[in-house]
Structures are given as structure tokens and as C-alpha cells.
Short mmCIF file of C-alpha atoms in Angstrom, two decimals:
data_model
loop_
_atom_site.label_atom_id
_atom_site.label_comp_id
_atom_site.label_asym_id
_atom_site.label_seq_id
_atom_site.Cartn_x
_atom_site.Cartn_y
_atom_site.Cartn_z
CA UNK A 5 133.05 -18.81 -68.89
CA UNK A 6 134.57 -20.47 -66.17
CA UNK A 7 134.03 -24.49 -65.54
CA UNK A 8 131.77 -25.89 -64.13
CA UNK A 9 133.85 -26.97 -61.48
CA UNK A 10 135.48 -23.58 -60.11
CA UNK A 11 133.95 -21.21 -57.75
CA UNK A 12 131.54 -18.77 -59.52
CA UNK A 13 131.10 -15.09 -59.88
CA UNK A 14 127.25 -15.54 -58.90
CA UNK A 15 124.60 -17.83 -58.10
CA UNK A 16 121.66 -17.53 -60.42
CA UNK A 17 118.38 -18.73 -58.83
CA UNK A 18 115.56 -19.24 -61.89
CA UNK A 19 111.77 -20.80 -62.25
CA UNK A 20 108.23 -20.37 -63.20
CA UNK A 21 106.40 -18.10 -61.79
CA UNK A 22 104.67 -19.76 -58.49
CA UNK A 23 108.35 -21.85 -58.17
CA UNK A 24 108.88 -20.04 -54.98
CA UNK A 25 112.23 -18.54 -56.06
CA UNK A 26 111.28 -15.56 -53.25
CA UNK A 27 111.39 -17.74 -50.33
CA UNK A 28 114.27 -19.79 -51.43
CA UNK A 29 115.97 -16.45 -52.14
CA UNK A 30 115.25 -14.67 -48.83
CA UNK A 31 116.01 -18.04 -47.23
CA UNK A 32 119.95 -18.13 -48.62
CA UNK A 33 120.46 -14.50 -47.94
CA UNK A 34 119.83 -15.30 -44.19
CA UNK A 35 122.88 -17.34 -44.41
CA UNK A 36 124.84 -16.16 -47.25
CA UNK A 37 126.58 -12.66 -47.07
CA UNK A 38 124.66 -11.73 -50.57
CA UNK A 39 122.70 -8.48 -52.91
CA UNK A 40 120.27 -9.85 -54.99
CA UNK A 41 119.73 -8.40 -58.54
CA UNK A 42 115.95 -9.02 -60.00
CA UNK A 43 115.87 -11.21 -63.10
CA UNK A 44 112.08 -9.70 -63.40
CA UNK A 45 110.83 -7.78 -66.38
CA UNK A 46 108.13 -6.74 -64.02
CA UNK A 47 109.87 -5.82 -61.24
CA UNK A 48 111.53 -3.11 -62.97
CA UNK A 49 108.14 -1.08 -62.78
CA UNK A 50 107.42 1.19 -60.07
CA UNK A 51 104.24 1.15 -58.07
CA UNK A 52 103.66 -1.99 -59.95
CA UNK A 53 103.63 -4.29 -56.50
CA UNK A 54 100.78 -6.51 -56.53
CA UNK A 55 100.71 -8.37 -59.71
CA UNK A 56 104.30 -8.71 -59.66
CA UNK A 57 104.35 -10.20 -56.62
CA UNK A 58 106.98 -7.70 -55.44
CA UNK A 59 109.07 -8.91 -52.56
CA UNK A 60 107.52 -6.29 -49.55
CA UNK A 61 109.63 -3.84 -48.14
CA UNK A 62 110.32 -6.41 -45.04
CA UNK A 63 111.46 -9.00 -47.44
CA UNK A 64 114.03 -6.85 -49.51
CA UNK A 65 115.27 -5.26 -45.56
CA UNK A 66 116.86 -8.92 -45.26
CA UNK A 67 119.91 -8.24 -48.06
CA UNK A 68 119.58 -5.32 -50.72
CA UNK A 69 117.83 -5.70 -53.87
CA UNK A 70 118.80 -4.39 -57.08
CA UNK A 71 116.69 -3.52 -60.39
CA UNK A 72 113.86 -2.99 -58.54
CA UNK A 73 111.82 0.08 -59.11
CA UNK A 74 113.74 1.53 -61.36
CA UNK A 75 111.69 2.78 -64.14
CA UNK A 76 107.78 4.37 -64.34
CA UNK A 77 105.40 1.97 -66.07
CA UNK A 78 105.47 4.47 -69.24
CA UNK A 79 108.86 3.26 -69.61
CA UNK A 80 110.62 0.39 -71.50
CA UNK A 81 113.44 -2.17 -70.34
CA UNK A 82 115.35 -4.34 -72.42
CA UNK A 83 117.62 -7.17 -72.27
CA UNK A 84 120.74 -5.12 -73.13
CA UNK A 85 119.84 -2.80 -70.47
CA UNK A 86 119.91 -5.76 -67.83
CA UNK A 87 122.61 -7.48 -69.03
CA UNK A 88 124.55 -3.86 -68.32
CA UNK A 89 123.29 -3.30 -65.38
CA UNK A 90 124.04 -6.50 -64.28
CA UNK A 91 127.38 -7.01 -65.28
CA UNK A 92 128.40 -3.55 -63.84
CA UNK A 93 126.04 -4.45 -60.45
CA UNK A 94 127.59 -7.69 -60.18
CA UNK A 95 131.44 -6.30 -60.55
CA UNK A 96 129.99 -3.66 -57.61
CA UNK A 97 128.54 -6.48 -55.21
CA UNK A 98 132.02 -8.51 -55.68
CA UNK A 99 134.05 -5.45 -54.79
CA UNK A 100 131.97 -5.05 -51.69
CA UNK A 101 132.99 -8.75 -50.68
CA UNK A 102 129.48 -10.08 -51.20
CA UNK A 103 128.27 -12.82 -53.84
CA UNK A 104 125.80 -11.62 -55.99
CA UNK A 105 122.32 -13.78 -56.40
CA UNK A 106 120.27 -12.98 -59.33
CA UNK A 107 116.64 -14.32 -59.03
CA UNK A 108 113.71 -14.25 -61.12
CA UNK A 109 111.86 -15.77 -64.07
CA UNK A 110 112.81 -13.68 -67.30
CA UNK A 111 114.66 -16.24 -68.87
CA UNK A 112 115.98 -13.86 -71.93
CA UNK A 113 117.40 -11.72 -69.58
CA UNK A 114 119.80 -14.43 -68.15
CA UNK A 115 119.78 -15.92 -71.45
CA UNK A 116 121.60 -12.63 -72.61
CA UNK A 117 123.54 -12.28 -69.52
CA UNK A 118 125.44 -15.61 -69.92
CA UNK A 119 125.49 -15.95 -73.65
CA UNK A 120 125.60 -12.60 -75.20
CA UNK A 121 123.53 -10.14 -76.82
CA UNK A 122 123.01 -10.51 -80.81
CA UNK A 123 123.91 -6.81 -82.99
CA UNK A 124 120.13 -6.22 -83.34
CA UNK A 125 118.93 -2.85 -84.77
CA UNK A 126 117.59 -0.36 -82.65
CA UNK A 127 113.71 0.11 -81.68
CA UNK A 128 112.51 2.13 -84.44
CA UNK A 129 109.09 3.95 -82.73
CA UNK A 130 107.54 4.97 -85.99
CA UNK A 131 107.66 1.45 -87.70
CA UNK A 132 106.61 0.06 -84.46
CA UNK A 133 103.57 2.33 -84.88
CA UNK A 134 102.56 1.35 -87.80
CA UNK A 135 102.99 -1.82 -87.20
CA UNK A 136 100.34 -1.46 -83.93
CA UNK A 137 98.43 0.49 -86.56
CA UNK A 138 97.93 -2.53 -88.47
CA UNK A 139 97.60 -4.61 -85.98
CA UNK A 140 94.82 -2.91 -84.46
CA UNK A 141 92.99 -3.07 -87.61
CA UNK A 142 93.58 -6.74 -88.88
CA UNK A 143 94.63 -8.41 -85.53
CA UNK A 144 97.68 -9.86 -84.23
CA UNK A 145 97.00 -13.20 -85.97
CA UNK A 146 97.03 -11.64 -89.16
CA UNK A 147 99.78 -10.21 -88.20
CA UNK A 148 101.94 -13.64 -87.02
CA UNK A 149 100.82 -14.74 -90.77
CA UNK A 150 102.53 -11.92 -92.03
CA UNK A 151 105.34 -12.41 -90.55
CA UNK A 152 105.52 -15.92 -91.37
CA UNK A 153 105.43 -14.98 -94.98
CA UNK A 154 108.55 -13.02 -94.25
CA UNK A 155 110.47 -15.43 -91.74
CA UNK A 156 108.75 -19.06 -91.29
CA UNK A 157 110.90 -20.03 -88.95
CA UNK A 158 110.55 -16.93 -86.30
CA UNK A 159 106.48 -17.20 -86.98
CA UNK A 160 106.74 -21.11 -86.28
CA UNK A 161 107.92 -20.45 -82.62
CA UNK A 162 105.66 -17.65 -81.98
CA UNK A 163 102.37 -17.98 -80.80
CA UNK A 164 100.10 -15.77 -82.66
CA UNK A 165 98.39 -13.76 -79.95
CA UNK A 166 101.95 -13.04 -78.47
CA UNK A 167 101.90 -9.01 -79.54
CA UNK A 168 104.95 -8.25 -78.19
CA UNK A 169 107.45 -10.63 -79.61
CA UNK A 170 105.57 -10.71 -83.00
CA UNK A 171 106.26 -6.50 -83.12
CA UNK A 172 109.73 -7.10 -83.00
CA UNK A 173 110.39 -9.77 -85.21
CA UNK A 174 108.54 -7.52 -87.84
CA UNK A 175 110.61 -4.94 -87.01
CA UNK A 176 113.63 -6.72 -87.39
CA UNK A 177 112.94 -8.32 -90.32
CA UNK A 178 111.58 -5.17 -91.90
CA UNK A 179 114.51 -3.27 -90.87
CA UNK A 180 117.21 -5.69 -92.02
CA UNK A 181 115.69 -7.86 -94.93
CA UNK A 182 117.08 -10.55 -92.75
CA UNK A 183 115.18 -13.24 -91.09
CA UNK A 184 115.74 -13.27 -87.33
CA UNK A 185 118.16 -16.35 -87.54
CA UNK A 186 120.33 -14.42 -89.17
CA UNK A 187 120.06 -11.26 -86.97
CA UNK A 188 120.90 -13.80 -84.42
CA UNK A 189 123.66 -15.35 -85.70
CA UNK A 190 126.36 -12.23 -84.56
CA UNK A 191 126.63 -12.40 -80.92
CA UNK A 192 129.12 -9.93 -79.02
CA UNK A 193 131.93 -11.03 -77.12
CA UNK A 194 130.62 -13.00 -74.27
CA UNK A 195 132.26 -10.87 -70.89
CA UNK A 196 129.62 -12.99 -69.04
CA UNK A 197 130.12 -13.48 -65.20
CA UNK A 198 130.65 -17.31 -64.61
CA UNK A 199 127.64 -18.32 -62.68
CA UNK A 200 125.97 -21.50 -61.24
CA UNK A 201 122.63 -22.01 -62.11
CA UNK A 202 119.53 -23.60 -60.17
CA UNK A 203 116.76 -23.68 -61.89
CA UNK A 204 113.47 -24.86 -60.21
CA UNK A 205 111.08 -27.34 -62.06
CA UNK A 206 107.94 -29.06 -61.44
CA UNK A 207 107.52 -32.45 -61.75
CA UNK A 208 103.60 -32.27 -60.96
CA UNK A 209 102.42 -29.31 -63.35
CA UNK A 210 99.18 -29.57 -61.47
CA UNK A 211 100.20 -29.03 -58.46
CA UNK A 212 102.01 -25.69 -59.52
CA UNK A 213 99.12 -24.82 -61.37
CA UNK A 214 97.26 -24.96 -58.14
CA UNK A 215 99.76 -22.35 -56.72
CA UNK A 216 99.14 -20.15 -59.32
CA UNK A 217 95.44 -20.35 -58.74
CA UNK A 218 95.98 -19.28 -55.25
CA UNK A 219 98.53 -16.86 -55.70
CA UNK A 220 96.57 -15.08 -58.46
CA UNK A 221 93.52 -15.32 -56.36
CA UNK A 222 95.55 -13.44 -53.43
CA UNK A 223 96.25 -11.08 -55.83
CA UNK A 224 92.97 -9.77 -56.68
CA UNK A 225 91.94 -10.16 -53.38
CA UNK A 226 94.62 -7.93 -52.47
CA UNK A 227 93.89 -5.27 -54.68
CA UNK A 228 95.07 -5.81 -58.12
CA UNK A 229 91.93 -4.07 -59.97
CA UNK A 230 92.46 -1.28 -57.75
CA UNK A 231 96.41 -1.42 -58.30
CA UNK A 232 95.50 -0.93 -62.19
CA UNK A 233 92.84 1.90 -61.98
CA UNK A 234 95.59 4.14 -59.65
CA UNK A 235 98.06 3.14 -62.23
CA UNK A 236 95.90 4.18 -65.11
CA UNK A 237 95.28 7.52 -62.71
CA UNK A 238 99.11 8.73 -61.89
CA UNK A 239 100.57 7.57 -65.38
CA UNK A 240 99.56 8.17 -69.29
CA UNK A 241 99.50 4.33 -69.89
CA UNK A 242 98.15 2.61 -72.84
CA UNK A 243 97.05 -1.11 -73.30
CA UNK A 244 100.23 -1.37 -75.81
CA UNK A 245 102.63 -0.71 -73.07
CA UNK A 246 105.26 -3.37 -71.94
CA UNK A 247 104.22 -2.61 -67.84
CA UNK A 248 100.74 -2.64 -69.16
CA UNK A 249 101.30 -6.05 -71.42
CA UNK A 250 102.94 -8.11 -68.33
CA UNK A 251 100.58 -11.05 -67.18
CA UNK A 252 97.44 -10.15 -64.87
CA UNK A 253 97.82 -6.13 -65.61
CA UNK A 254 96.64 -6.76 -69.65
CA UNK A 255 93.35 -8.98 -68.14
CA UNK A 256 92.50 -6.37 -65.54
CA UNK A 257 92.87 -3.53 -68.31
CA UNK A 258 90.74 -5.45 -70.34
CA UNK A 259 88.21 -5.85 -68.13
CA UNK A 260 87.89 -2.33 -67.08
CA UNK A 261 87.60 -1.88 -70.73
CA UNK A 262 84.63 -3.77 -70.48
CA UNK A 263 85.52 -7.13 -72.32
CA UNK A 264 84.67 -9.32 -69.84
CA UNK A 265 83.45 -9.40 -66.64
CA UNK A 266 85.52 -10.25 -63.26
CA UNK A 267 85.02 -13.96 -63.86
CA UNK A 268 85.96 -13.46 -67.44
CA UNK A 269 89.09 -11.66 -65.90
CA UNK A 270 89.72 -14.22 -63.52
CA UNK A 271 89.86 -16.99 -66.14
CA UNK A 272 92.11 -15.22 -68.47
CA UNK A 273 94.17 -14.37 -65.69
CA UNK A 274 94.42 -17.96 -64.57
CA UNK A 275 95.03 -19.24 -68.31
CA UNK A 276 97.80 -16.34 -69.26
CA UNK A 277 99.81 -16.93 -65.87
CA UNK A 278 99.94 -20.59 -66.60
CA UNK A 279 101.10 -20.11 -70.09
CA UNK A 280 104.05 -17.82 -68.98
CA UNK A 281 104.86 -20.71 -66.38
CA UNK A 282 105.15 -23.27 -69.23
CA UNK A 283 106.88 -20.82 -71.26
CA UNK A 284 109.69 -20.50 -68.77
CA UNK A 285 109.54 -24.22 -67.89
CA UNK A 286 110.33 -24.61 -71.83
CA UNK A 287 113.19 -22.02 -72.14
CA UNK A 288 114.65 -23.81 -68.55
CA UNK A 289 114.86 -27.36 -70.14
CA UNK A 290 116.42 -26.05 -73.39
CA UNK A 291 119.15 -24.09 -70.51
CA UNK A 292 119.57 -27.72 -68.68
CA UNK A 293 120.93 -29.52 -72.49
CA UNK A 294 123.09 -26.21 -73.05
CA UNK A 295 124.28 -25.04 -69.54
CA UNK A 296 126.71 -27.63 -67.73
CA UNK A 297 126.54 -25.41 -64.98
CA UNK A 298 122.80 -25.60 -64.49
CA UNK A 299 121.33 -27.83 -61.80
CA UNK A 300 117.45 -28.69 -62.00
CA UNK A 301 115.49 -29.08 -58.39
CA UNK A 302 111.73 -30.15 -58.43
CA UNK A 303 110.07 -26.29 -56.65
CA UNK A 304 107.65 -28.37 -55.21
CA UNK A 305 110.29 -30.85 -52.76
CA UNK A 306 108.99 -30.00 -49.10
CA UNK A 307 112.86 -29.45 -48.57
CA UNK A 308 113.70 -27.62 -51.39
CA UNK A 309 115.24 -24.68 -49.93
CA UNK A 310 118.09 -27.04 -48.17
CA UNK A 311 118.22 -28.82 -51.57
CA UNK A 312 119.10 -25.23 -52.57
CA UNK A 313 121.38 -24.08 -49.73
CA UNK A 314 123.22 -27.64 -50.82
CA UNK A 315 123.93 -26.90 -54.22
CA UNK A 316 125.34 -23.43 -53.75
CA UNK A 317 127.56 -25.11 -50.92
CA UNK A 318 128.76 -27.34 -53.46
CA UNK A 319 129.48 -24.48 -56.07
CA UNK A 320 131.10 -22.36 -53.42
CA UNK A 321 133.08 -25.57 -52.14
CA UNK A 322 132.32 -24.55 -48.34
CA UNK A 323 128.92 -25.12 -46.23
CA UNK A 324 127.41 -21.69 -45.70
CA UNK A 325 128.32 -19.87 -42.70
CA UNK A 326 125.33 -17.78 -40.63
CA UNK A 327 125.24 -14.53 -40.84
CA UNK A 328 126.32 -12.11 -37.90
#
């Protein structure tokens, strides 16, 4: 990893969801000769559009876009996968004369871009069955209490209706016999782009939990229910899916599964989006004590996307040209 001080390999362009990392994006590409790779878990799904907020087809004419729509909703994306395909993307975009700019809110992706990938095993699908087997019988709290029989210190950071993450650090720890510290611990060599890093905050969490009120409530007025039920019709999806576990698509399944109403959907959509926000506003302040390259700007400055355009002058150590 480069210093802090020299020019960088990429600019890296993070926040909550609601932060407005789309606009602020779309507004440096208008000046900067960029690609932009997704840093989106959910953007990797196709014909997933509206509850990912996918940038529209007029937004992603203004630069290209990478690691978007680039797998069916039946299919699963890791964080190894991204961190390949954004090393290689990023070596591509350089060659081309053009500064990559990754944006998005899956922090473990450019958590295991910058600092490496631990030697985990392998996905093993029939212990990952069984463990959804026994899930579906006792619950996925009963399940987080299992687990922190096995590995205390994995179950204390987990919350216990958080399915996914609480699968795999049962499979880990069933497949190794190690806790997950320990899985953790071997990292591979770090061939990590050096990139600067602006990560947008929010010094009001009110006021972006306002945003996220509106946004979501765009979304189902734009279609989301109706999003899911041609999902459910072109692909064989279950609930246990990752495309089908990302925020707003789980509520919406669950409703047309009958366990709550639209309000009921509504309110769990509301409460789930804003505890992925704080999620990613925790794993951005642990970044800002780690990462000297990391600069924090408040999303919700009326000039934030000049605050932005300023820092990646800085890192670039030139003001930003406009674009032919």
C-alpha cells in the first residue's frame, strides 16, 4: 500500500445507503475521465433494479459501470469474487488511461479489497443445508446461541436474526474446529490497489433516516412488490437466497407470503434499511481509526459533492479538468 501522500491507483467512494454516493459519483465522472466498478452486493443481480436502487440506464451512459448485472438472482457472489474482479478491472481501467472509482456500500467487499482475503474453507452446500434445516425448525436465534456455545466471540458481534452471517460462521467453525478469529488470523498477501478513500457520514442520523423513508417509499411506489412477484415468476428463487435476503426484497417476500400486511411490510422495510445504514456507518468509523487514507465528509453538507470533487483533487495533486 502506497502512502497516503502519493497519487492513488483509485478513488473509492463509500456510505450508507441513502448517503447519496450515486449523485456524487455521476457528478465526478462528469469531470473526471473515470469507469466505475459497483461496491454493491445487490447490484450484482440482474433484473433486480428497483430495490437496489440501480443507477438507470441514463445514469450508467455518463462513464461505464462495472459489476453490474452480472449474475441471475439464483446465483451467489462473494467477496473473493469482487476482490478478483476488481483487482483485474481496475489493472484494465488503468491501462485504458482512466482512474478507476469504486462506489457503493458493501463495506466487506472493500474491506477485502484493501486488506486481504483470510484462507477460509470453501462453501460446503450440504452442511449449509442442514444447517437451514435446523434453522427452520428451531429458529435463527437458537441458532446464534449455538454458535455462541462454539465461538463467543463471533456470536457476540452477530445479531441473532442476521441468517446469513450466522450460516457461515457455523460453517466455518464446524468445518475447521476453529473459532472464526482464528480462521481470520491468515490473510493472503495484500496485492491491494493503493486507493483514497471518502467515506460519507451523517452527522444528523435523523435526517438520513428521513431519506431512507422517502427513498424506500419511492420504491414501492415504483413497483417493488411487483419487481418481486416477476422475479419470483422468471427465476426458481427461494426466501434463503442471498438476492432474495438483500434489504426490502426479504420484507416484500414475506409479505406475499402472507406475514404481514403492506403496512407490516412497510415498517419492516423502514426498520431493516435503517439497520443496514447503521451497520455500514459502524464498519466506516472502525475504516476511519485503521485507514490513513480515508477521509470522512458529513452526506448530508448541501455542498458535498464539491467537498468531494476537493478531496480527490487533493489525492490526485491537480484540480480536475472537464471532460471533452
Amino acid at each position: 500500500m502506497s502512502s497516503p501522500s502519493s497519487r492513488p491507483d483509485a478513488i473509492a467512494l463509500i456510505g450508507p445507503t441513502a448517503s447519496g454516493k450515486t449523485a456524487c459519483a455521476l457528478a465526478l465522472a462528469r469531470h473526471l475521465d473515470c469507469e466505475i466498478i459497483s461496491v454493491d452486493s445487490a447490484l450484482v443481480f440482474r433484473d433486480m433494479n428497483i430495490g437496489t436502487a440501480k443507477p438507470t440506464p441514463a445514469e450508467q451512459q455518463i462513464c461505464l459501470h462495472h459489476l453490474i448485472d452480472v449474475i441471475d438472482p439464483t446465483q451467489a457472489y462473494s467477496a473473493a469474487q469482487f476482490r478478483a474482479d476488481a483487482i483485474r478491472l481496475i489493472g484494465e481501467i488503468r491501462s485504458r488511461g482512466r482512474l478507476p472509482l469504486l462506489v457503493g456500500g458493501t463495506m466487506l467487499y472493500l474491506k477485502a479489497l484493501r486488506d486481504g482475503l483470510s484462507d477460509l474453507p470453501q462453501a460446503d452446500a450440504d452442511l449449509r443445508a442442514e444447517i437451514d434445516r435446523e434453522a427452520a425448525h428451531a429458529g435463527w436465534p437458537a441458532m446464534h446461541a449455538k454458535l455462541a456455545l462454539l465461538d463467543p466471540d463471533a456470536a457476540a458481534r452477530l445479531d441473532p436474526g442476521d441468517a446469513q452471517r450466522i450460516q457461515r460462521a457455523l460453517e466455518i467453525v464446524r468445518l475447521t474446529g476453529r473459532p472464526l478469529a482464528e480462521n481470520y488470523a491468515k490473510k493472503e498477501a495484500n496485492d491491494a490497489p493503493a486507493m483514497c478513500v471518502i467515506a460519507l457520514d451523517a452527522a444528523d442520523r435523523s435526517l438520513l433516516h428521513a431519506r431512507i423513508k422517502h427513498r424506500f417509499d419511492q420504491m414501492l411506489d415504483g413497483g417493488l412488490i411487483e419487481e418481486v412477484l416477476t422475479l419470483k415468476a422468471r427465476y426458481a428463487l427461494n426466501a434463503e437466497m442471498p438476492s432474495m435476503r438483500c434489504v426490502g426484497y426479504r420484507q416484500v417476500w414475506e409479505h406475499l407470503d402472507g406475514a404481514y400486511d403492506f403496512a407490516g411490510l412497510r415498517e419492516r422495510g423502514l426498520y431493516a434499511t435503517r439497520q443496514l445504514a447503521k451497520r455500514q456507518i459502524t464498519w466506516q468509523r472502525k475504516f476511519s481509526a485503521e485507514w490513513p487514507e480515508l477521509t470522512a465528509l458529513d452526506c448530508l453538507d448541501p455542498a458535498l459533492p464539491d467537498r468531494v470533487r476537493e478531496t480527490v483533487e487533493r489525492a490526485l495533486n491537480h484540480a480536475l479538468p472537464s471532460k471533452a
